[in-house]
Coordinates of C-alpha atoms in Angstrom, one line a residue:
X1 CA 222.8 -32.6 -21.1
X2 CA 220.9 -30.3 -23.4
X3 CA 217.5 -30.5 -21.7
X4 CA 219.0 -29.7 -18.4
X5 CA 220.8 -26.6 -19.5
X6 CA 217.8 -25.2 -21.3
X7 CA 215.0 -26.3 -19.1
X8 CA 213.1 -23.5 -17.4
X9 CA 210.3 -25.8 -16.1
X10 CA 209.7 -26.4 -12.5
X11 CA 208.0 -29.6 -11.3
X12 CA 206.8 -30.7 -7.9
X13 CA 206.4 -34.4 -7.4
X14 CA 203.5 -35.9 -5.5
X15 CA 202.3 -39.4 -5.2
X16 CA 198.9 -41.0 -5.1
X17 CA 199.5 -44.1 -2.9
X18 CA 197.6 -47.3 -2.1
X19 CA 197.7 -48.8 1.4
X20 CA 197.3 -52.5 2.0
X21 CA 194.6 -52.9 4.7
X22 CA 190.9 -53.0 4.5
X23 CA 189.0 -50.2 6.1
X24 CA 187.4 -52.6 8.6
X25 CA 190.8 -53.7 9.8
X26 CA 192.4 -50.3 10.0
X27 CA 191.1 -48.0 12.8
X28 CA 192.7 -45.1 11.0
X29 CA 191.1 -45.7 7.7
X30 CA 189.2 -42.4 7.8
X31 CA 192.5 -40.6 8.2
X32 CA 193.6 -42.0 4.8
X33 CA 190.7 -40.6 2.9
X34 CA 192.6 -37.4 2.2
X35 CA 195.7 -35.9 0.5
X36 CA 199.2 -36.4 1.9
X37 CA 202.4 -34.6 0.9
X38 CA 205.3 -36.9 0.0
X39 CA 208.1 -34.9 -1.5
X40 CA 208.3 -31.1 -1.4
X41 CA 210.8 -28.4 -2.4
X42 CA 213.1 -26.6 0.0
X43 CA 212.7 -22.9 0.4
X44 CA 215.0 -22.1 -2.5
X45 CA 213.2 -24.5 -4.8
X46 CA 216.6 -26.1 -5.7
X47 CA 216.5 -29.3 -3.7
X48 CA 213.9 -31.9 -2.6
X49 CA 212.9 -33.0 0.8
X50 CA 210.7 -35.7 2.2
X51 CA 207.4 -35.0 3.9
X52 CA 207.0 -37.1 7.0
X53 CA 203.2 -37.3 6.9
X54 CA 203.0 -38.8 3.4
X55 CA 205.9 -41.2 4.1
X56 CA 203.9 -42.7 7.0
X57 CA 201.1 -43.5 4.6
X58 CA 203.4 -45.3 2.3
X59 CA 205.1 -47.2 5.1
X60 CA 201.7 -48.9 5.8
X61 CA 202.0 -50.7 2.5
X62 CA 203.1 -54.3 3.0
X63 CA 202.6 -55.7 -0.5
X64 CA 205.0 -55.1 -3.5
X65 CA 204.8 -51.5 -4.9
X66 CA 204.6 -50.4 -8.6
X67 CA 204.9 -46.7 -9.4
X68 CA 203.4 -45.0 -12.5
X69 CA 204.8 -41.5 -13.2
X70 CA 203.4 -39.0 -15.5
X71 CA 205.7 -36.3 -16.9
X72 CA 205.2 -33.6 -19.4
X73 CA 205.0 -29.8 -20.1
X74 CA 203.3 -27.4 -17.8
X75 CA 199.5 -27.3 -18.3
X76 CA 199.4 -30.4 -20.4
X77 CA 196.6 -32.1 -18.5
X78 CA 198.7 -34.5 -16.4
X79 CA 196.7 -34.2 -13.2
X80 CA 193.4 -34.7 -15.0
X81 CA 194.9 -37.7 -16.7
X82 CA 196.0 -39.2 -13.4
X83 CA 192.5 -38.7 -11.9
X84 CA 191.0 -40.4 -15.0
X85 CA 193.3 -43.3 -14.6
X86 CA 192.5 -43.5 -10.9
X87 CA 188.7 -43.0 -11.5
X88 CA 188.8 -40.2 -8.9
X89 CA 187.3 -36.7 -9.0
X90 CA 189.7 -33.9 -9.7
X91 CA 191.5 -32.4 -6.7
X92 CA 193.5 -29.3 -6.8
X93 CA 196.8 -29.0 -5.1
X94 CA 199.6 -31.5 -4.4
X95 CA 198.7 -34.7 -2.6
X96 CA 199.0 -38.4 -2.0
X97 CA 195.8 -40.4 -1.8
X98 CA 195.5 -42.9 1.1
X99 CA 192.7 -45.1 -0.3
X100 CA 194.0 -48.6 -1.3
X101 CA 194.3 -49.2 -5.0
X102 CA 195.4 -52.7 -5.6
X103 CA 196.0 -54.8 -8.7
X104 CA 196.6 -58.5 -9.3
X105 CA 199.8 -58.9 -11.2
X106 CA 200.6 -62.5 -12.1
X107 CA 198.7 -63.8 -9.2
X108 CA 200.3 -61.4 -6.7
X109 CA 198.7 -58.4 -5.0
X110 CA 200.4 -55.1 -6.0
X111 CA 199.8 -51.6 -4.6
X112 CA 200.2 -48.9 -7.1
X113 CA 201.7 -45.4 -6.6
X114 CA 200.9 -42.7 -9.2
X115 CA 203.5 -40.0 -9.4
X116 CA 202.3 -36.6 -10.6
X117 CA 204.5 -33.8 -11.7
X118 CA 203.6 -30.2 -12.2
X119 CA 205.1 -29.9 -15.6
X120 CA 208.0 -28.5 -17.4
X121 CA 208.4 -24.9 -18.6
X122 CA 206.6 -23.2 -15.7
X123 CA 207.9 -19.9 -14.5
X124 CA 209.8 -18.9 -11.4
X125 CA 211.6 -22.1 -10.4
X126 CA 215.2 -23.3 -10.9
X127 CA 216.2 -25.6 -13.7
X128 CA 218.1 -27.8 -11.2
X129 CA 215.0 -28.4 -9.2
X130 CA 213.0 -29.3 -12.3
X131 CA 215.8 -31.7 -13.3
X132 CA 215.7 -33.4 -10.0
X133 CA 211.9 -34.0 -10.2
X134 CA 212.3 -35.6 -13.6
X135 CA 215.2 -37.8 -12.4
X136 CA 213.3 -38.9 -9.3
X137 CA 210.2 -39.9 -11.4
X138 CA 212.4 -41.7 -13.9
X139 CA 214.2 -43.8 -11.2
X140 CA 211.2 -44.5 -9.0
X141 CA 208.7 -45.5 -11.6
X142 CA 207.9 -48.8 -13.2
X143 CA 206.0 -47.0 -16.0
X144 CA 206.9 -43.5 -17.2
X145 CA 204.1 -41.8 -19.1
X146 CA 205.4 -39.0 -21.2
X147 CA 202.3 -36.8 -21.6
X148 CA 202.7 -34.4 -24.6
X149 CA 200.2 -32.1 -26.3
X150 CA 199.9 -32.0 -30.0
X151 CA 203.3 -33.3 -31.1
X152 CA 206.8 -34.4 -30.2
X153 CA 209.4 -31.6 -30.2
X154 CA 213.1 -31.9 -30.1
X155 CA 213.2 -30.5 -26.6
X156 CA 210.9 -33.3 -25.5
X157 CA 213.4 -35.9 -26.8
X158 CA 216.4 -34.2 -25.1
X159 CA 214.6 -34.3 -21.8
X160 CA 214.7 -38.1 -21.9
X161 CA 218.5 -38.2 -21.9
X162 CA 218.4 -38.9 -18.1
X163 CA 216.0 -41.9 -18.7
X164 CA 218.3 -43.2 -21.4
X165 CA 221.4 -42.9 -19.2
X166 CA 219.6 -44.7 -16.4
X167 CA 218.7 -47.5 -18.7
X168 CA 222.2 -47.8 -20.2
X169 CA 223.9 -47.5 -16.8
X170 CA 221.9 -50.0 -14.8
X171 CA 219.8 -52.2 -17.0
X172 CA 222.4 -52.4 -19.7
X173 CA 224.9 -53.9 -17.3
X174 CA 223.2 -57.3 -16.9
X175 CA 225.8 -60.1 -16.8
X176 CA 223.7 -62.8 -15.3
X177 CA 223.4 -60.7 -12.2
X178 CA 220.5 -58.8 -10.6
X179 CA 220.5 -55.2 -11.8
X180 CA 220.2 -52.3 -9.5
X181 CA 216.7 -51.5 -10.7
X182 CA 214.9 -52.1 -14.0
X183 CA 214.3 -48.9 -16.0
X184 CA 210.8 -47.7 -16.4
X185 CA 208.8 -48.8 -19.4
X186 CA 208.2 -45.7 -21.5
X187 CA 204.6 -44.8 -22.7
X188 CA 204.4 -42.0 -25.2
X189 CA 201.0 -40.4 -24.7
X190 CA 200.0 -37.7 -27.2
X191 CA 196.8 -35.8 -26.5
X192 CA 195.6 -34.6 -29.9
X193 CA 192.4 -34.8 -32.0
X194 CA 194.0 -35.0 -35.4
X195 CA 197.2 -36.9 -36.3
X196 CA 197.2 -35.9 -40.0
X197 CA 196.7 -39.5 -41.2
X198 CA 199.6 -40.8 -39.0
X199 CA 199.4 -43.1 -36.1
X200 CA 201.0 -42.0 -32.8
X201 CA 203.5 -44.8 -33.2
X202 CA 204.5 -43.4 -36.6
X203 CA 204.9 -40.0 -35.1
X204 CA 207.1 -41.4 -32.4
X205 CA 209.2 -43.3 -34.9
X206 CA 209.7 -40.2 -37.1
X207 CA 210.7 -38.1 -34.1
X208 CA 213.3 -40.7 -33.2
X209 CA 215.0 -40.7 -36.6
X210 CA 218.4 -39.1 -36.8
X211 CA 218.5 -35.6 -38.3
X212 CA 221.3 -34.4 -40.5
X213 CA 224.1 -32.5 -38.8
X214 CA 226.3 -31.1 -41.6
X215 CA 227.5 -28.2 -39.5
X216 CA 228.7 -30.5 -36.6
X217 CA 226.4 -28.9 -34.0
X218 CA 227.1 -30.6 -30.7
X219 CA 223.6 -30.2 -29.5
X220 CA 222.2 -32.0 -32.5
X221 CA 224.8 -34.8 -32.0
X222 CA 223.7 -35.2 -28.4
X223 CA 220.0 -35.3 -29.4
X224 CA 220.8 -37.8 -32.2
X225 CA 222.5 -40.0 -29.6
X226 CA 219.4 -39.9 -27.4
X227 CA 217.3 -40.7 -30.5
X228 CA 219.5 -43.8 -31.2
X229 CA 219.2 -44.9 -27.6
X230 CA 215.5 -44.4 -27.5
X231 CA 215.1 -46.3 -30.7
X232 CA 217.2 -49.1 -29.3
X233 CA 214.9 -49.2 -26.3
X234 CA 211.9 -49.6 -28.7
X235 CA 210.9 -52.9 -27.2
X236 CA 210.6 -51.1 -23.9
X237 CA 208.2 -48.4 -25.1
X238 CA 204.7 -48.0 -26.3
X239 CA 202.8 -45.1 -28.1
X240 CA 199.2 -44.1 -27.5
X241 CA 197.0 -41.1 -28.3
X242 CA 194.0 -39.5 -26.6
X243 CA 191.6 -37.1 -28.1
X244 CA 190.5 -34.0 -26.2
X245 CA 188.0 -34.9 -23.5
X246 CA 185.9 -31.7 -24.0
X247 CA 186.2 -28.3 -25.6
X248 CA 185.8 -26.5 -22.4
X249 CA 189.0 -27.6 -20.7
X250 CA 188.7 -25.2 -17.8
X251 CA 185.6 -27.0 -16.5
X252 CA 186.9 -30.6 -16.9
X253 CA 187.3 -31.1 -13.1
X254 CA 183.5 -30.5 -12.7
X255 CA 182.4 -32.9 -15.4
X256 CA 181.4 -36.5 -15.1
X257 CA 181.8 -39.2 -17.8
X258 CA 178.4 -38.4 -19.4
X259 CA 179.6 -34.9 -20.3
X260 CA 182.9 -36.0 -21.8
X261 CA 183.5 -36.9 -25.4
X262 CA 182.5 -40.6 -26.0
X263 CA 185.6 -41.2 -28.1
X264 CA 187.7 -39.9 -25.2
X265 CA 186.0 -42.2 -22.8
X266 CA 186.6 -45.2 -25.1
X267 CA 190.3 -44.3 -25.6
X268 CA 190.7 -43.6 -21.9
X269 CA 189.5 -47.0 -21.0
X270 CA 191.9 -48.5 -23.5
X271 CA 194.7 -46.6 -21.9
X272 CA 193.7 -47.9 -18.5
X273 CA 194.0 -51.4 -19.8
X274 CA 197.3 -50.8 -21.4
X275 CA 198.7 -49.2 -18.2
X276 CA 197.4 -52.1 -16.1
X277 CA 198.9 -54.6 -18.5
X278 CA 202.3 -52.9 -18.3
X279 CA 202.4 -52.6 -14.5
X280 CA 205.0 -54.7 -12.7
X281 CA 206.3 -54.3 -9.1
X282 CA 209.4 -52.1 -8.8
X283 CA 212.5 -54.4 -8.7
X284 CA 215.6 -53.2 -6.8
X285 CA 218.5 -55.7 -6.8
X286 CA 216.1 -58.4 -8.1
X287 CA 213.4 -58.1 -5.5
X288 CA 210.2 -56.2 -4.9
X289 CA 209.8 -53.4 -2.3
X290 CA 207.1 -53.0 0.3
X291 CA 206.2 -49.6 1.7
X292 CA 209.1 -49.2 4.2
X293 CA 211.6 -50.5 1.6
X294 CA 210.2 -48.1 -1.0
X295 CA 210.6 -45.2 1.4
X296 CA 214.2 -46.2 2.0
X297 CA 214.8 -46.5 -1.8
X298 CA 213.3 -43.0 -2.1
X299 CA 215.7 -41.6 0.5
X300 CA 218.7 -43.0 -1.4
X301 CA 217.6 -41.4 -4.6
X302 CA 217.0 -38.0 -3.0
X303 CA 220.4 -38.2 -1.3
X304 CA 222.0 -38.8 -4.7
X305 CA 220.0 -36.1 -6.5
X306 CA 220.5 -33.5 -3.9
X307 CA 224.3 -34.2 -3.7
X308 CA 225.4 -32.3 -6.7
X309 CA 224.3 -29.2 -8.6
X310 CA 222.5 -31.3 -11.2
X311 CA 221.3 -34.9 -11.1
X312 CA 223.5 -37.4 -12.9
X313 CA 223.7 -41.1 -13.3
X314 CA 227.2 -40.8 -11.7
X315 CA 225.8 -39.5 -8.5
X316 CA 223.2 -42.2 -8.5
X317 CA 225.8 -44.9 -9.1
X318 CA 227.9 -43.6 -6.2
X319 CA 224.9 -43.8 -3.8
X320 CA 223.7 -47.2 -4.9
X321 CA 227.3 -48.5 -4.7
X322 CA 227.7 -47.2 -1.2
X323 CA 226.4 -50.3 0.4
X324 CA 228.4 -52.5 -1.9
X325 CA 231.6 -50.6 -1.0
X326 CA 230.8 -51.1 2.7
X327 CA 230.4 -54.9 2.1
X328 CA 233.7 -55.0 0.1
X329 CA 235.6 -53.1 2.8
X330 CA 234.1 -55.3 5.5
X331 CA 235.3 -58.4 3.6
X332 CA 238.8 -56.8 3.2
X333 CA 238.9 -56.0 6.9
X334 CA 237.9 -59.5 7.9
X335 CA 240.6 -61.1 5.7
X336 CA 243.2 -58.7 7.1
X337 CA 242.1 -59.2 10.7
X338 CA 242.8 -62.9 10.4
X339 CA 246.5 -62.1 10.4
X340 CA 248.2 -62.4 13.8
X341 CA 250.4 -59.4 14.0
X342 CA 253.3 -59.0 13.9
X343 CA 254.3 -60.5 10.6
X344 CA 257.0 -59.8 8.0
X345 CA 256.4 -56.9 5.6
X346 CA 256.3 -59.4 2.6
X347 CA 253.7 -61.6 4.3
X348 CA 251.5 -58.6 5.2
X349 CA 251.8 -57.4 1.6
X350 CA 250.8 -60.8 0.3
X351 CA 247.8 -61.0 2.6
X352 CA 246.8 -57.5 1.5
X353 CA 247.0 -58.4 -2.2
X354 CA 244.8 -61.5 -1.7
X355 CA 242.3 -59.6 0.4
X356 CA 242.2 -56.8 -2.1
X357 CA 241.7 -59.2 -5.0
X358 CA 238.8 -60.8 -3.2
X359 CA 237.2 -57.5 -2.4
X360 CA 237.5 -56.3 -6.0
X361 CA 235.9 -59.5 -7.3
X362 CA 233.0 -59.0 -4.9
X363 CA 232.6 -55.4 -6.2
X364 CA 232.8 -56.5 -9.8
X365 CA 230.1 -59.1 -9.2
X366 CA 227.7 -56.8 -7.3
X367 CA 228.4 -53.2 -8.3
X368 CA 225.8 -51.0 -9.9
X369 CA 226.4 -49.1 -13.1
X370 CA 228.0 -49.8 -16.4
X371 CA 229.9 -46.6 -17.3
X372 CA 230.1 -44.6 -14.1
X373 CA 231.8 -47.1 -11.7
X374 CA 235.3 -45.6 -12.0
X375 CA 234.7 -43.2 -9.1
X376 CA 233.4 -46.1 -6.9
X377 CA 236.4 -48.3 -7.8
X378 CA 238.8 -45.5 -7.0
X379 CA 237.0 -44.9 -3.7
X380 CA 237.2 -48.6 -2.8
X381 CA 241.0 -48.7 -3.6
X382 CA 241.5 -45.5 -1.6
X383 CA 239.7 -47.0 1.5
X384 CA 241.6 -50.3 1.2
X385 CA 244.9 -48.4 1.1
X386 CA 243.9 -46.5 4.2
X387 CA 243.1 -49.7 6.0
X388 CA 246.3 -51.3 4.8
X389 CA 248.2 -48.3 6.0
X390 CA 246.6 -48.7 9.5
X391 CA 247.6 -52.4 9.5
X392 CA 251.1 -51.4 8.5
X393 CA 251.4 -49.1 11.5
X394 CA 249.9 -51.7 13.8
X395 CA 252.3 -54.3 12.5
X396 CA 255.3 -52.0 13.1
X397 CA 254.1 -51.3 16.7
X398 CA 253.5 -55.0 17.5
X399 CA 256.8 -55.9 15.9
X400 CA 258.7 -53.3 17.9
X401 CA 256.9 -54.4 21.1
X402 CA 257.7 -58.1 20.5
X403 CA 261.3 -57.6 19.5
X404 CA 261.9 -55.2 22.4
X405 CA 260.7 -57.9 24.8
X406 CA 262.9 -60.6 23.2
X407 CA 265.9 -58.2 23.2
X408 CA 265.3 -57.4 26.9
X409 CA 265.0 -61.1 27.7
X410 CA 268.3 -61.8 26.0
X411 CA 270.0 -58.8 27.7
X412 CA 268.8 -60.1 31.1
X413 CA 270.1 -63.6 30.2
X414 CA 273.5 -62.2 29.3
X415 CA 273.7 -60.3 32.6
X416 CA 272.8 -63.4 34.5
X417 CA 275.5 -65.5 32.7
X418 CA 278.1 -62.9 33.5
X419 CA 277.3 -63.0 37.2
X420 CA 277.7 -66.8 37.6
X421 CA 279.7 -67.7 40.7
X422 CA 281.3 -70.5 38.8
X423 CA 281.8 -69.0 35.4
X424 CA 281.8 -71.3 32.4
X425 CA 282.6 -70.3 28.8
X426 CA 280.7 -73.3 27.5
X427 CA 277.7 -72.4 29.5
X428 CA 277.9 -68.8 28.3
X429 CA 278.2 -70.0 24.7
X430 CA 275.2 -72.3 25.1
X431 CA 273.1 -69.5 26.6
X432 CA 274.3 -67.1 24.0
X433 CA 273.3 -69.5 21.2
X434 CA 269.9 -70.3 22.7
X435 CA 269.1 -66.6 23.2
X436 CA 270.1 -65.7 19.7
X437 CA 268.1 -68.6 18.2
X438 CA 265.1 -67.6 20.2
X439 CA 265.4 -64.0 19.1
X440 CA 265.7 -65.0 15.4
X441 CA 262.6 -67.2 15.6
X442 CA 260.3 -65.0 17.6
X443 CA 261.3 -61.5 16.6
X444 CA 259.3 -60.9 13.4
X445 CA 258.0 -58.0 11.4
X446 CA 259.4 -54.7 10.1
X447 CA 261.3 -53.9 13.4
X448 CA 263.4 -57.1 13.2
X449 CA 266.2 -55.6 11.1
X450 CA 266.9 -52.8 13.4
X451 CA 266.7 -55.0 16.5
X452 CA 269.0 -57.5 14.9
X453 CA 271.7 -54.8 14.7
X454 CA 271.1 -53.9 18.3
X455 CA 271.1 -57.5 19.3
X456 CA 274.4 -58.1 17.5
X457 CA 276.1 -55.2 19.2
X458 CA 274.7 -56.2 22.6
X459 CA 275.9 -59.8 22.3
X460 CA 279.3 -58.7 21.1
X461 CA 279.7 -56.4 24.1
X462 CA 278.4 -59.1 26.5
X463 CA 280.7 -61.7 25.1
X464 CA 283.8 -59.5 25.3
X465 CA 283.0 -58.5 28.8
X466 CA 282.3 -62.1 29.9
X467 CA 285.6 -63.3 28.4
X468 CA 287.5 -60.7 30.3
X469 CA 285.8 -61.3 33.6
X470 CA 285.9 -65.1 33.0
X471 CA 289.7 -65.1 32.7
X472 CA 290.2 -62.8 35.6
X473 CA 287.9 -64.9 37.8
X474 CA 289.5 -68.2 36.7
X475 CA 293.0 -66.8 37.4
X476 CA 292.1 -65.7 40.9
X477 CA 290.3 -69.0 41.5
X478 CA 293.3 -71.0 40.4
X479 CA 295.7 -69.0 42.6
X480 CA 293.4 -69.5 45.6
X481 CA 292.8 -73.1 44.7
X482 CA 296.5 -73.8 44.4
X483 CA 297.2 -72.4 47.9
X484 CA 294.3 -74.3 49.4
X485 CA 295.5 -77.5 47.8
X486 CA 299.1 -77.0 49.1
X487 CA 297.7 -76.7 52.7
X488 CA 295.4 -79.7 52.3
X489 CA 298.0 -81.8 50.6
X490 CA 300.6 -81.1 53.3
X491 CA 298.7 -80.9 56.5
X492 CA 295.4 -82.8 55.9
X493 CA 295.9 -85.7 53.5
X494 CA 299.8 -85.5 53.4
X495 CA 299.8 -86.4 49.7
X496 CA 303.2 -85.3 48.3
X497 CA 302.4 -85.5 44.6
X498 CA 299.3 -83.4 45.0
X499 CA 301.3 -80.8 47.0
X500 CA 303.9 -80.6 44.2
X501 CA 301.2 -80.2 41.6
X502 CA 299.7 -77.4 43.6
X503 CA 303.1 -75.7 44.0
X504 CA 303.7 -75.9 40.3
X505 CA 300.4 -74.2 39.4
X506 CA 300.9 -71.5 42.0
X507 CA 304.5 -70.8 40.9
X508 CA 303.5 -70.8 37.2
X509 CA 300.7 -68.3 37.7
X510 CA 302.7 -65.9 39.8
X511 CA 305.9 -66.1 37.8
X512 CA 304.3 -65.8 34.3
X513 CA 302.3 -62.8 35.2
X514 CA 305.2 -61.0 37.0
X515 CA 307.6 -61.8 34.1
X516 CA 305.3 -60.3 31.5
X517 CA 303.8 -57.5 33.7
X518 CA 300.2 -58.5 32.8
X519 CA 297.9 -61.3 33.5
X520 CA 296.1 -60.7 30.1
X521 CA 299.2 -62.0 28.3
X522 CA 298.8 -65.3 30.1
X523 CA 295.4 -65.8 28.5
X524 CA 297.0 -66.3 25.1
X525 CA 299.4 -69.0 26.3
X526 CA 298.6 -72.6 25.2
X527 CA 299.0 -73.8 28.7
X528 CA 296.3 -71.4 29.8
X529 CA 294.0 -72.9 27.1
X530 CA 294.6 -76.3 28.7
X531 CA 293.8 -74.9 32.1
X532 CA 290.6 -73.4 30.7
X533 CA 289.6 -76.6 29.0
X534 CA 290.2 -78.5 32.2
X535 CA 288.1 -76.0 34.1
X536 CA 285.3 -76.2 31.6
X537 CA 285.3 -80.0 31.9
X538 CA 285.0 -79.8 35.7
X539 CA 282.5 -76.9 35.9
X540 CA 280.3 -77.3 32.8
X541 CA 278.8 -80.8 33.0
X542 CA 275.7 -81.1 30.7
X543 CA 274.7 -84.3 32.5
X544 CA 274.2 -82.5 35.8
X545 CA 274.6 -79.4 37.9
X546 CA 278.3 -78.2 37.9
X547 CA 277.9 -76.8 41.4
X548 CA 276.9 -80.3 42.7
X549 CA 280.0 -81.8 41.0
X550 CA 282.3 -79.3 42.7
X551 CA 280.5 -79.8 46.1
X552 CA 281.1 -83.6 45.8
X553 CA 284.8 -83.1 45.1
X554 CA 285.4 -80.7 48.0
X555 CA 283.4 -83.0 50.3
X556 CA 285.6 -85.9 49.4
X557 CA 288.7 -83.8 50.0
X558 CA 287.5 -82.8 53.5
X559 CA 286.8 -86.4 54.4
X560 CA 290.2 -87.7 53.3
X561 CA 292.0 -87.3 56.8
X562 CA 289.9 -90.2 58.2
X563 CA 291.2 -92.7 55.7
X564 CA 294.3 -91.7 53.9
X565 CA 294.6 -94.9 51.9
X566 CA 291.1 -94.8 50.7
X567 CA 291.5 -91.1 49.9
X568 CA 294.5 -91.7 47.8
X569 CA 292.5 -94.3 45.8
X570 CA 289.6 -92.0 45.3
X571 CA 291.8 -89.1 44.2
X572 CA 293.8 -91.5 41.9
X573 CA 290.5 -92.7 40.4
X574 CA 289.2 -89.2 39.9
X575 CA 292.5 -88.1 38.3
X576 CA 292.3 -91.0 35.9
X577 CA 288.7 -90.3 34.8
X578 CA 289.6 -86.6 34.5
X579 CA 292.6 -87.3 32.2
X580 CA 290.5 -89.6 30.0
X581 CA 287.9 -86.9 29.7
X582 CA 290.5 -84.4 28.7
X583 CA 291.5 -86.8 25.9
X584 CA 287.9 -87.0 24.6
X585 CA 287.4 -85.3 21.2
X586 CA 284.4 -83.5 22.6
X587 CA 286.7 -81.3 24.7
X588 CA 288.1 -78.5 22.7
X589 CA 290.5 -75.7 23.7
X590 CA 288.4 -72.6 24.1
X591 CA 289.8 -69.6 22.2
X592 CA 289.7 -66.5 24.3

């Protein structure tokens, strides 16, 4: 902005504060009857810092606060003007007054802070520091008194660019929502004895008219833009003039009202009434501030103004949106934390999109600023992406952890099925299916795809190994069983047909494998498939424990010598039921 780049003034801001508490109720009242520093420069006079002693005085205020700031050139009589408004004697130096100054505004008690600046165009201070003082006064105040001697210069208009931007950025954003803070009402105060037949309002109106810019000067364009904005804010501004109080200006601090010009006294009292009528409590986010809240507000502004090399509405927007961003991120986190990890990548993305939309809607509803919110929006998006990335990593970890557990569970299950004393292909297939279904249902998230490949390979290896071991075990079982049955049939139960059947099985097994040099070739024979089917019918009984069924059969065989006739009937009955079961459509030949 033009006034920032050209300003050589240095200002130091101090406040005259009122404290809510009667002297009789406050044991420290005597301590308040003196000056307190509030804001002071750092050693390099480039940044501002708070003075603890003065802040404690402001923190005592419990009623709503309204601030009146006086700005203007160096040696323009601002301090004297403030003392006249406060009805105090002149005090030199920089101070905040602790005596309560209270006004009744629309039936509510309001404590007034007067902000004094040691004007522009002084020598020996940095432009940046001067800019910060003006920006601080602009943001804090409810009324901004622009104190000018003699006339309004183009430089005086350019200095108001910050006030214009604040008004446009915050107050101009109203969409049925509470604004960040209302801009100060502007009071043009011109101290001059003769206005050449013009009223001060006419002087202000003429100063705000656009000037020709035939040469395309950028500075003139900028000042014209400020003129347009100030003219647009006309309803929010007032013009007033004061004559000189006395010819001997160096002795003003030692004079009382009887020595001052009567016309000045009359106009000063009118000014007091105007200022009093314009005073309203400072509103931030639609509510008034007490002393502690005002100090917190002051800290926020200083943080923003000290952040960059020059004060800007963008830096203010960023600071005031800081709390909004935190609330939006908290909302986003709450929505994301509702997800029970792990979940699929698509589901996590969907939840992220919904949470992101909700957080952005909250930001759009509550954010500060009309033109400079892009940086805050980008920061919000960046923070949400970081959080989403963390959830993505957590989802991958939880998915891997869960899938690894389900994989290990299935692996243990397959090993258990392979070690069965009475192997059953049907039982293995049933366990295989249950394990696979359980894995498919419970293993979720980004790790599922890789674990599915591992699961498929593991199950294929387990199945191949089981089939090989199954056939070998069954072959050995049948050879042993046939020999046992030969002995039992001949010497125990003396059942000729059973002995013949046992010899047929034994001879077939031994002859076939010796003829073809390998027992594996036997496993592809249809007869072997019938044997496997019969074995599965005996061993795998879904209605009961297969081991119990086998135990009953062998118990019956051992008891047969006591009653041969009964034994024959039992065996005949068992064989008949067994043959009927083989003919059942539920029994299929197992392909191995």
